[in-house]
Amino acid sequence: MNAQRRDGVTVNSDTGEALGLHTFGNDPALMALIDVANVACGFHSGDPDTIEATVVLAKENGVRVGAHPGLPDLVGFGRREMKLTPAEVENLVRYQVGALVGFLHKYDLPLNHIKPHGSLYGMLARDEELMLGAARVAKDYGVPVFGLAGTAHQRVAEREGVEFVGELYVDLDYDADGKLIILRQPHATDPAAAAERTRRALTEGTIAAVDGTPLTIEFDSICVHSDAANAVDVTDAVRAVVVEHRTH
């Protein structure tokens, strides 16, 4: 990725991850720090009232809103893989995106993108047939797909004429092959370490894998998860580096 694209890098976070009175993040504080919100659409988390409240919060903060469809597994928070056909993937993505779009229309906001959640994200990164279902929905809405560069996310999106936005993760580890190591439970990330990973990625174009292997990651957006206890501190640290880079 060239320097010009990195200058326009955004910060995104997963939001709306709540059910009724139970919430897994700190959306009000995060919305003041991010550029893009990935809103849970009800399958791994979220409900109608939460979706509406999240859309309103995003509008108040000038944050762009994308759909964050997940596997239909509330108990497992969408982090347990399922055996699905390509048609089933397309239908569950289309269903969830439609739910969010209903609220976006109410508040006169456009759909910004689609970003799969959790294990669905990983499944689609590995399987081009499954990814095709998500790409078809994105193509119908005329929006980009957020995902991992160099995987089926990018290959299928580009083949189908769908814009692709590569992501960098600062609160998840990568293995030596550049694959994300996704844990069932969130863990606290050192804000200083997240800031340093961001700085290195923006200036050198590389990050370190969990074993120290240098990895080249192509990205246009940096994701910070919202469900860790110190997510706001991590996002604040990352945001500061991004803003500093934009001004130089």
mmCIF file of C-alpha atoms in Angstrom:
data_model
loop_
_atom_site.group_PDB
_atom_site.id
_atom_site.type_symbol
_atom_site.label_atom_id
_atom_site.label_comp_id
_atom_site.label_asym_id
_atom_site.label_seq_id
_atom_site.Cartn_x
_atom_site.Cartn_y
_atom_site.Cartn_z
ATOM 1 C CA MET A 1 0.000 0.000 0.000
ATOM 2 C CA ASN A 2 1.394 3.408 -0.895
ATOM 3 C CA ALA A 3 1.824 6.374 1.404
ATOM 4 C CA GLN A 4 -1.118 8.246 -0.079
ATOM 5 C CA ARG A 5 -3.549 5.496 0.891
ATOM 6 C CA ARG A 6 -2.100 5.253 4.389
ATOM 7 C CA ASP A 7 -2.629 8.979 4.875
ATOM 8 C CA GLY A 8 -6.369 8.345 4.565
ATOM 9 C CA VAL A 9 -6.472 5.408 6.964
ATOM 10 C CA THR A 10 -9.556 5.205 9.184
ATOM 11 C CA VAL A 11 -10.189 3.778 12.640
ATOM 12 C CA ASN A 12 -13.118 1.377 12.954
ATOM 13 C CA SER A 13 -14.706 -0.513 15.826
ATOM 14 C CA ASP A 14 -17.447 -3.091 16.360
ATOM 15 C CA THR A 15 -20.429 -1.482 18.047
ATOM 16 C CA GLY A 16 -24.006 -2.212 19.046
ATOM 17 C CA GLU A 17 -22.897 -5.424 20.716
ATOM 18 C CA ALA A 18 -25.571 -5.533 23.381
ATOM 19 C CA LEU A 19 -28.800 -7.298 24.236
ATOM 20 C CA GLY A 20 -31.384 -5.297 26.132
ATOM 21 C CA LEU A 21 -29.786 -4.147 29.368
ATOM 22 C CA HIS A 22 -26.608 -6.173 28.798
ATOM 23 C CA THR A 23 -23.777 -4.500 26.906
ATOM 24 C CA PHE A 24 -20.299 -5.666 25.914
ATOM 25 C CA GLY A 25 -18.683 -2.368 24.995
ATOM 26 C CA ASN A 26 -18.498 1.359 25.603
ATOM 27 C CA ASP A 27 -20.053 2.795 22.466
ATOM 28 C CA PRO A 28 -20.579 6.403 23.666
ATOM 29 C CA ALA A 29 -16.860 6.851 24.395
ATOM 30 C CA LEU A 30 -15.730 4.953 21.294
ATOM 31 C CA MET A 31 -17.939 6.921 18.916
ATOM 32 C CA ALA A 32 -15.982 10.061 19.787
ATOM 33 C CA LEU A 33 -12.753 8.370 18.668
ATOM 34 C CA ILE A 34 -13.585 6.305 15.575
ATOM 35 C CA ASP A 35 -14.358 7.108 11.952
ATOM 36 C CA VAL A 36 -16.377 4.002 11.130
ATOM 37 C CA ALA A 37 -18.742 1.840 13.201
ATOM 38 C CA ASN A 38 -19.480 -1.799 12.416
ATOM 39 C CA VAL A 39 -22.948 -2.322 13.893
ATOM 40 C CA ALA A 40 -24.055 -5.750 15.127
ATOM 41 C CA CYS A 41 -27.236 -6.782 13.354
ATOM 42 C CA GLY A 42 -28.860 -9.200 15.786
ATOM 43 C CA PHE A 43 -27.418 -12.657 15.106
ATOM 44 C CA HIS A 44 -24.278 -12.696 17.282
ATOM 45 C CA SER A 45 -25.431 -9.686 19.306
ATOM 46 C CA GLY A 46 -27.712 -6.693 19.063
ATOM 47 C CA ASP A 47 -31.468 -6.167 19.047
ATOM 48 C CA PRO A 48 -33.791 -3.630 17.417
ATOM 49 C CA ASP A 49 -33.548 -1.054 20.196
ATOM 50 C CA THR A 50 -29.766 -1.388 20.358
ATOM 51 C CA ILE A 51 -29.397 -1.060 16.597
ATOM 52 C CA GLU A 52 -31.470 2.123 16.616
ATOM 53 C CA ALA A 53 -29.577 3.605 19.556
ATOM 54 C CA THR A 54 -26.250 2.818 17.898
ATOM 55 C CA VAL A 55 -27.288 4.400 14.608
ATOM 56 C CA VAL A 56 -28.421 7.539 16.448
ATOM 57 C CA LEU A 57 -25.147 7.685 18.378
ATOM 58 C CA ALA A 58 -23.149 7.321 15.170
ATOM 59 C CA LYS A 59 -25.091 10.105 13.483
ATOM 60 C CA GLU A 60 -24.542 12.430 16.449
ATOM 61 C CA ASN A 61 -20.795 11.823 16.211
ATOM 62 C CA GLY A 62 -20.485 11.952 12.432
ATOM 63 C CA VAL A 63 -19.410 8.315 12.273
ATOM 64 C CA ARG A 64 -20.021 6.228 9.155
ATOM 65 C CA VAL A 65 -22.078 3.069 9.707
ATOM 66 C CA GLY A 66 -21.526 -0.379 8.263
ATOM 67 C CA ALA A 67 -23.190 -3.734 8.872
ATOM 68 C CA HIS A 68 -21.450 -6.297 11.070
ATOM 69 C CA PRO A 69 -23.316 -9.556 10.336
ATOM 70 C CA GLY A 70 -22.377 -12.628 12.330
ATOM 71 C CA LEU A 71 -23.282 -16.253 12.788
ATOM 72 C CA PRO A 72 -26.660 -17.005 14.415
ATOM 73 C CA ASP A 73 -25.113 -17.887 17.782
ATOM 74 C CA LEU A 74 -25.918 -15.501 20.620
ATOM 75 C CA VAL A 75 -24.565 -17.841 23.283
ATOM 76 C CA GLY A 76 -21.205 -18.167 21.548
ATOM 77 C CA PHE A 77 -21.113 -14.504 20.470
ATOM 78 C CA GLY A 78 -20.575 -15.624 16.877
ATOM 79 C CA ARG A 79 -17.153 -17.037 17.703
ATOM 80 C CA ARG A 80 -17.984 -20.702 17.104
ATOM 81 C CA GLU A 81 -17.789 -21.902 13.516
ATOM 82 C CA MET A 82 -20.765 -23.466 11.746
ATOM 83 C CA LYS A 83 -21.126 -25.649 8.672
ATOM 84 C CA LEU A 84 -22.934 -23.425 6.176
ATOM 85 C CA THR A 85 -23.615 -23.501 2.462
ATOM 86 C CA PRO A 86 -22.825 -20.493 0.271
ATOM 87 C CA ALA A 87 -26.561 -19.817 -0.059
ATOM 88 C CA GLU A 88 -26.996 -19.869 3.713
ATOM 89 C CA VAL A 89 -24.148 -17.384 4.119
ATOM 90 C CA GLU A 90 -25.662 -15.062 1.543
ATOM 91 C CA ASN A 91 -29.084 -15.232 3.177
ATOM 92 C CA LEU A 92 -27.888 -14.611 6.728
ATOM 93 C CA VAL A 93 -25.763 -11.666 5.572
ATOM 94 C CA ARG A 94 -28.597 -10.242 3.462
ATOM 95 C CA TYR A 95 -31.087 -10.611 6.337
ATOM 96 C CA GLN A 96 -28.873 -8.796 8.823
ATOM 97 C CA VAL A 97 -27.832 -6.029 6.460
ATOM 98 C CA GLY A 98 -31.498 -5.431 5.676
ATOM 99 C CA ALA A 99 -32.257 -5.031 9.371
ATOM 100 C CA LEU A 100 -29.613 -2.344 9.793
ATOM 101 C CA VAL A 101 -30.549 -0.565 6.566
ATOM 102 C CA GLY A 102 -34.104 -0.177 7.847
ATOM 103 C CA PHE A 103 -32.814 1.963 10.706
ATOM 104 C CA LEU A 104 -30.335 3.818 8.509
ATOM 105 C CA HIS A 105 -33.208 4.862 6.253
ATOM 106 C CA LYS A 106 -35.106 6.157 9.266
ATOM 107 C CA TYR A 107 -32.227 8.475 10.145
ATOM 108 C CA ASP A 108 -31.282 9.342 6.565
ATOM 109 C CA LEU A 109 -27.884 7.670 6.710
ATOM 110 C CA PRO A 110 -26.246 5.567 3.987
ATOM 111 C CA LEU A 111 -24.875 2.071 4.463
ATOM 112 C CA ASN A 112 -21.092 2.490 4.399
ATOM 113 C CA HIS A 113 -19.841 -1.100 4.135
ATOM 114 C CA ILE A 114 -20.234 -4.726 5.185
ATOM 115 C CA LYS A 115 -17.809 -6.392 7.565
ATOM 116 C CA PRO A 116 -18.409 -9.999 8.698
ATOM 117 C CA HIS A 117 -18.035 -10.711 12.402
ATOM 118 C CA GLY A 118 -15.993 -13.239 14.360
ATOM 119 C CA SER A 119 -15.909 -16.794 13.058
ATOM 120 C CA LEU A 120 -17.896 -15.796 9.976
ATOM 121 C CA TYR A 121 -15.059 -13.377 9.165
ATOM 122 C CA GLY A 122 -12.546 -16.216 9.403
ATOM 123 C CA MET A 123 -14.673 -18.675 7.446
ATOM 124 C CA LEU A 124 -15.098 -16.219 4.593
ATOM 125 C CA ALA A 125 -11.393 -15.374 4.578
ATOM 126 C CA ARG A 126 -10.587 -19.028 3.846
ATOM 127 C CA ASP A 127 -13.428 -20.085 1.545
ATOM 128 C CA GLU A 128 -14.088 -18.287 -1.736
ATOM 129 C CA GLU A 129 -17.461 -19.973 -2.266
ATOM 130 C CA LEU A 130 -18.720 -18.764 1.112
ATOM 131 C CA MET A 131 -17.255 -15.321 0.554
ATOM 132 C CA LEU A 132 -19.141 -15.032 -2.726
ATOM 133 C CA GLY A 133 -22.424 -14.866 -0.797
ATOM 134 C CA ALA A 134 -21.295 -11.851 1.210
ATOM 135 C CA ALA A 135 -19.830 -10.204 -1.882
ATOM 136 C CA ARG A 136 -23.139 -10.513 -3.704
ATOM 137 C CA VAL A 137 -24.922 -8.634 -0.931
ATOM 138 C CA ALA A 138 -22.267 -5.901 -0.919
ATOM 139 C CA LYS A 139 -22.570 -5.613 -4.692
ATOM 140 C CA ASP A 140 -26.344 -5.263 -4.462
ATOM 141 C CA TYR A 141 -25.973 -2.384 -2.001
ATOM 142 C CA GLY A 142 -23.013 -0.861 -3.817
ATOM 143 C CA VAL A 143 -20.800 -0.808 -0.728
ATOM 144 C CA PRO A 144 -17.284 -2.052 0.095
ATOM 145 C CA VAL A 145 -16.357 -5.144 2.083
ATOM 146 C CA PHE A 146 -13.965 -4.808 5.013
ATOM 147 C CA GLY A 147 -11.607 -7.767 5.424
ATOM 148 C CA LEU A 148 -8.096 -9.191 5.371
ATOM 149 C CA ALA A 149 -5.907 -8.403 2.381
ATOM 150 C CA GLY A 150 -4.534 -11.387 0.509
ATOM 151 C CA THR A 151 -7.394 -13.685 1.537
ATOM 152 C CA ALA A 152 -10.656 -14.773 -0.070
ATOM 153 C CA HIS A 153 -12.119 -11.518 1.271
ATOM 154 C CA GLN A 154 -10.075 -9.531 -1.211
ATOM 155 C CA ARG A 155 -9.899 -12.036 -4.063
ATOM 156 C CA VAL A 156 -13.656 -12.549 -4.302
ATOM 157 C CA ALA A 157 -14.564 -8.903 -3.726
ATOM 158 C CA GLU A 158 -12.282 -7.721 -6.498
ATOM 159 C CA ARG A 159 -13.416 -10.490 -8.846
ATOM 160 C CA GLU A 160 -17.038 -9.456 -8.289
ATOM 161 C CA GLY A 161 -16.367 -5.756 -8.764
ATOM 162 C CA VAL A 162 -16.849 -4.940 -5.075
ATOM 163 C CA GLU A 163 -14.580 -2.380 -3.433
ATOM 164 C CA PHE A 164 -12.316 -3.937 -0.806
ATOM 165 C CA VAL A 165 -11.018 -2.226 2.337
ATOM 166 C CA GLY A 166 -8.152 -4.036 4.035
ATOM 167 C CA GLU A 167 -7.928 -4.001 7.814
ATOM 168 C CA LEU A 168 -5.136 -3.978 10.362
ATOM 169 C CA TYR A 169 -5.823 -5.390 13.821
ATOM 170 C CA VAL A 170 -3.928 -3.939 16.762
ATOM 171 C CA ASP A 171 -5.589 -5.905 19.572
ATOM 172 C CA LEU A 172 -5.358 -9.383 18.025
ATOM 173 C CA ASP A 173 -2.223 -11.383 17.289
ATOM 174 C CA TYR A 174 -1.206 -12.699 13.872
ATOM 175 C CA ASP A 175 0.522 -16.038 13.287
ATOM 176 C CA ALA A 176 3.617 -16.367 11.106
ATOM 177 C CA ASP A 177 1.413 -16.881 8.024
ATOM 178 C CA GLY A 178 -0.406 -13.589 8.592
ATOM 179 C CA LYS A 179 -3.609 -15.209 9.862
ATOM 180 C CA LEU A 180 -5.481 -13.729 12.798
ATOM 181 C CA ILE A 181 -5.443 -15.627 16.081
ATOM 182 C CA ILE A 182 -9.045 -15.234 17.259
ATOM 183 C CA LEU A 183 -9.751 -16.064 20.911
ATOM 184 C CA ARG A 184 -13.140 -16.901 22.375
ATOM 185 C CA GLN A 185 -12.661 -14.350 25.156
ATOM 186 C CA PRO A 186 -11.344 -10.788 24.698
ATOM 187 C CA HIS A 187 -8.068 -9.884 26.356
ATOM 188 C CA ALA A 188 -6.703 -6.543 27.453
ATOM 189 C CA THR A 189 -4.223 -4.945 25.057
ATOM 190 C CA ASP A 190 -1.475 -2.595 26.189
ATOM 191 C CA PRO A 191 -2.397 0.789 24.655
ATOM 192 C CA ALA A 192 1.285 1.621 24.178
ATOM 193 C CA ALA A 193 1.826 -1.646 22.297
ATOM 194 C CA ALA A 194 -1.200 -0.975 20.107
ATOM 195 C CA ALA A 195 0.095 2.513 19.353
ATOM 196 C CA GLU A 196 3.514 1.151 18.454
ATOM 197 C CA ARG A 197 2.037 -1.482 16.140
ATOM 198 C CA THR A 198 0.016 1.245 14.449
ATOM 199 C CA ARG A 199 3.046 3.516 14.109
ATOM 200 C CA ARG A 200 5.191 0.744 12.638
ATOM 201 C CA ALA A 201 2.479 -0.307 10.198
ATOM 202 C CA LEU A 202 1.945 3.271 9.030
ATOM 203 C CA THR A 203 5.615 4.155 8.633
ATOM 204 C CA GLU A 204 7.282 0.852 7.723
ATOM 205 C CA GLY A 205 4.383 -1.167 6.331
ATOM 206 C CA THR A 206 5.069 -4.145 8.598
ATOM 207 C CA ILE A 207 4.079 -5.557 11.978
ATOM 208 C CA ALA A 208 5.438 -8.436 14.056
ATOM 209 C CA ALA A 209 3.702 -11.815 14.195
ATOM 210 C CA VAL A 210 3.302 -13.510 17.549
ATOM 211 C CA ASP A 211 6.647 -15.294 17.012
ATOM 212 C CA GLY A 212 8.390 -12.121 15.875
ATOM 213 C CA THR A 213 8.140 -12.802 12.140
ATOM 214 C CA PRO A 214 7.790 -9.494 10.246
ATOM 215 C CA LEU A 215 4.539 -9.334 8.287
ATOM 216 C CA THR A 216 3.526 -6.973 5.506
ATOM 217 C CA ILE A 217 -0.120 -6.016 6.019
ATOM 218 C CA GLU A 218 -1.989 -3.989 3.411
ATOM 219 C CA PHE A 219 -4.695 -1.904 5.063
ATOM 220 C CA ASP A 220 -6.868 1.156 4.754
ATOM 221 C CA SER A 221 -8.590 0.881 8.148
ATOM 222 C CA ILE A 222 -7.469 -0.058 11.657
ATOM 223 C CA CYS A 223 -9.847 -2.072 13.819
ATOM 224 C CA VAL A 224 -10.014 -1.872 17.601
ATOM 225 C CA HIS A 225 -12.478 -4.228 19.240
ATOM 226 C CA SER A 226 -14.957 -2.719 21.680
ATOM 227 C CA ASP A 227 -15.472 -5.598 24.121
ATOM 228 C CA ALA A 228 -12.135 -5.523 25.956
ATOM 229 C CA ALA A 229 -12.152 -3.756 29.319
ATOM 230 C CA ASN A 230 -9.687 -1.079 28.162
ATOM 231 C CA ALA A 231 -10.967 -0.716 24.590
ATOM 232 C CA VAL A 232 -11.388 3.050 24.930
ATOM 233 C CA ASP A 233 -7.797 3.521 26.090
ATOM 234 C CA VAL A 234 -6.507 1.390 23.223
ATOM 235 C CA THR A 235 -8.606 3.258 20.671
ATOM 236 C CA ASP A 236 -7.485 6.609 22.056
ATOM 237 C CA ALA A 237 -3.830 5.580 21.720
ATOM 238 C CA VAL A 238 -4.309 4.320 18.174
ATOM 239 C CA ARG A 239 -6.275 7.394 17.179
ATOM 240 C CA ALA A 240 -3.483 9.666 18.393
ATOM 241 C CA VAL A 241 -0.958 7.905 16.148
ATOM 242 C CA VAL A 242 -3.292 8.044 13.143
ATOM 243 C CA VAL A 243 -3.962 11.760 13.625
ATOM 244 C CA GLU A 244 -0.236 12.428 14.025
ATOM 245 C CA HIS A 245 0.494 10.534 10.823
ATOM 246 C CA ARG A 246 -2.181 12.433 8.899
ATOM 247 C CA THR A 247 -0.638 15.766 9.847
ATOM 248 C CA HIS A 248 2.864 14.861 8.646
#
